[in-house]
Every structure is written in C-alpha cells, then in structure tokens.
Amino acid sequence: MALMITDECINCDVCEPECPNGAISPGEEIYVIDPNLCTECVGHFDEPQCQQVCPVDCIPLDPERSETHDQLMHKYQLITAA
C-alpha cells in the first residue's frame, strides 16, 4: 500500500525531506503523497521514514492503494533505475 496524509496534518514540514523517493510535496492545504512514487521506503529503509518523524501520526496506509511488498520493491526498482 502507498501511504497517505490525512487532514490532521499540521504542515510542519518534517516529512517531505525524509522521503527518499520525493513522493511528498505541499498540497493546496496539507502535504500530499504521490502514490506512484511511494514505496513505503521499501528498498531504502525498514520502516516508512515519514511515519517515523510525523509528530501528529497522520500518515496511515492508503486503503485505496493495496500493494504487496514485491510490488513495492518493483516500484522502487523502476524509480531508482531512472
């Protein structure tokens, strides 16, 4: 699954620089995660780094984007090969 940022986001700016894939960016009101770039840090780290630094715990799994570990690894390989 890709991750998502909920409306509890306080725009504290700590998650964006932690994303190794550049999947997090400022949205109109809160930060957003591009699900095409989010690998839950598979290939980079053992745990999603944005979740680790979020002070309000507003970055859950996106129930609309179910992906297996193998699918996330494949996405990581495509992103890093470019």
mmCIF file of C-alpha atoms in Angstrom:
data_model
loop_
_atom_site.group_PDB
_atom_site.id
_atom_site.type_symbol
_atom_site.label_atom_id
_atom_site.label_comp_id
_atom_site.label_asym_id
_atom_site.label_seq_id
_atom_site.Cartn_x
_atom_site.Cartn_y
_atom_site.Cartn_z
ATOM 1 C CA MET A 1 0.000 0.000 0.000
ATOM 2 C CA ALA A 2 1.060 3.542 -0.574
ATOM 3 C CA LEU A 3 0.820 5.903 2.346
ATOM 4 C CA MET A 4 -1.454 8.932 2.588
ATOM 5 C CA ILE A 5 -1.516 12.091 4.658
ATOM 6 C CA THR A 6 -4.763 12.832 6.479
ATOM 7 C CA ASP A 7 -6.292 16.207 7.222
ATOM 8 C CA GLU A 8 -4.766 16.100 10.715
ATOM 9 C CA CYS A 9 -1.543 17.275 9.004
ATOM 10 C CA ILE A 10 -0.195 20.450 10.649
ATOM 11 C CA ASN A 11 2.161 21.338 7.755
ATOM 12 C CA CYS A 12 5.207 21.072 9.977
ATOM 13 C CA ASP A 13 7.488 20.281 7.001
ATOM 14 C CA VAL A 14 9.331 17.363 8.632
ATOM 15 C CA CYS A 15 8.055 14.566 6.374
ATOM 16 C CA GLU A 16 8.936 15.988 2.954
ATOM 17 C CA PRO A 17 12.751 15.868 3.268
ATOM 18 C CA GLU A 18 12.612 12.358 4.767
ATOM 19 C CA CYS A 19 11.061 10.752 1.667
ATOM 20 C CA PRO A 20 13.822 9.068 -0.374
ATOM 21 C CA ASN A 21 11.590 8.933 -3.471
ATOM 22 C CA GLY A 22 10.391 12.534 -3.448
ATOM 23 C CA ALA A 23 6.792 11.352 -3.108
ATOM 24 C CA ILE A 24 5.787 14.015 -0.560
ATOM 25 C CA SER A 25 5.037 17.577 -1.612
ATOM 26 C CA PRO A 26 2.997 20.542 -0.400
ATOM 27 C CA GLY A 27 -0.624 20.324 -1.471
ATOM 28 C CA GLU A 28 -3.239 23.072 -1.508
ATOM 29 C CA GLU A 29 -3.914 22.786 2.220
ATOM 30 C CA ILE A 30 -1.743 19.952 3.559
ATOM 31 C CA TYR A 31 1.154 17.849 2.369
ATOM 32 C CA VAL A 32 0.298 15.082 -0.086
ATOM 33 C CA ILE A 33 1.901 11.798 -1.124
ATOM 34 C CA ASP A 34 2.137 10.759 -4.770
ATOM 35 C CA PRO A 35 1.102 7.081 -4.645
ATOM 36 C CA ASN A 36 3.055 6.411 -7.842
ATOM 37 C CA LEU A 37 6.279 7.322 -6.048
ATOM 38 C CA CYS A 38 5.526 5.978 -2.565
ATOM 39 C CA THR A 39 7.165 2.629 -1.823
ATOM 40 C CA GLU A 40 6.687 2.859 1.967
ATOM 41 C CA CYS A 41 10.501 3.205 1.923
ATOM 42 C CA VAL A 42 10.860 -0.392 0.662
ATOM 43 C CA GLY A 43 14.313 -0.611 -0.871
ATOM 44 C CA HIS A 44 15.603 2.259 1.256
ATOM 45 C CA PHE A 45 14.646 1.643 4.904
ATOM 46 C CA ASP A 46 12.911 -0.957 7.074
ATOM 47 C CA GLU A 47 10.108 1.451 8.016
ATOM 48 C CA PRO A 48 8.477 4.447 6.323
ATOM 49 C CA GLN A 49 10.557 7.426 7.369
ATOM 50 C CA CYS A 50 7.722 9.937 7.099
ATOM 51 C CA GLN A 51 5.717 7.969 9.665
ATOM 52 C CA GLN A 52 8.721 7.927 11.979
ATOM 53 C CA VAL A 53 9.090 11.719 12.058
ATOM 54 C CA CYS A 54 5.425 12.788 11.915
ATOM 55 C CA PRO A 55 4.572 14.469 15.236
ATOM 56 C CA VAL A 56 0.799 14.024 14.846
ATOM 57 C CA ASP A 57 0.688 10.474 13.438
ATOM 58 C CA CYS A 58 -1.298 11.460 10.336
ATOM 59 C CA ILE A 59 0.352 9.176 7.749
ATOM 60 C CA PRO A 60 -1.521 5.855 7.595
ATOM 61 C CA LEU A 61 -1.659 3.271 4.825
ATOM 62 C CA ASP A 62 -3.948 4.286 1.989
ATOM 63 C CA PRO A 63 -6.733 1.668 1.884
ATOM 64 C CA GLU A 64 -7.346 2.541 -1.779
ATOM 65 C CA ARG A 65 -3.785 1.551 -2.797
ATOM 66 C CA SER A 66 -3.178 -2.066 -1.788
ATOM 67 C CA GLU A 67 0.308 -3.252 -2.826
ATOM 68 C CA THR A 68 2.383 -6.235 -1.748
ATOM 69 C CA HIS A 69 5.995 -5.997 -0.626
ATOM 70 C CA ASP A 70 7.035 -7.424 -4.005
ATOM 71 C CA GLN A 71 5.021 -4.771 -5.848
ATOM 72 C CA LEU A 72 6.570 -2.033 -3.720
ATOM 73 C CA MET A 73 10.046 -3.444 -4.416
ATOM 74 C CA HIS A 74 9.311 -3.479 -8.147
ATOM 75 C CA LYS A 75 8.150 0.145 -7.972
ATOM 76 C CA TYR A 76 11.358 1.021 -6.066
ATOM 77 C CA GLN A 77 13.453 -0.632 -8.781
ATOM 78 C CA LEU A 78 11.636 1.318 -11.517
ATOM 79 C CA ILE A 79 12.017 4.618 -9.667
ATOM 80 C CA THR A 80 15.711 4.175 -8.893
ATOM 81 C CA ALA A 81 16.618 2.912 -12.378
ATOM 82 C CA ALA A 82 15.561 6.189 -13.973
#
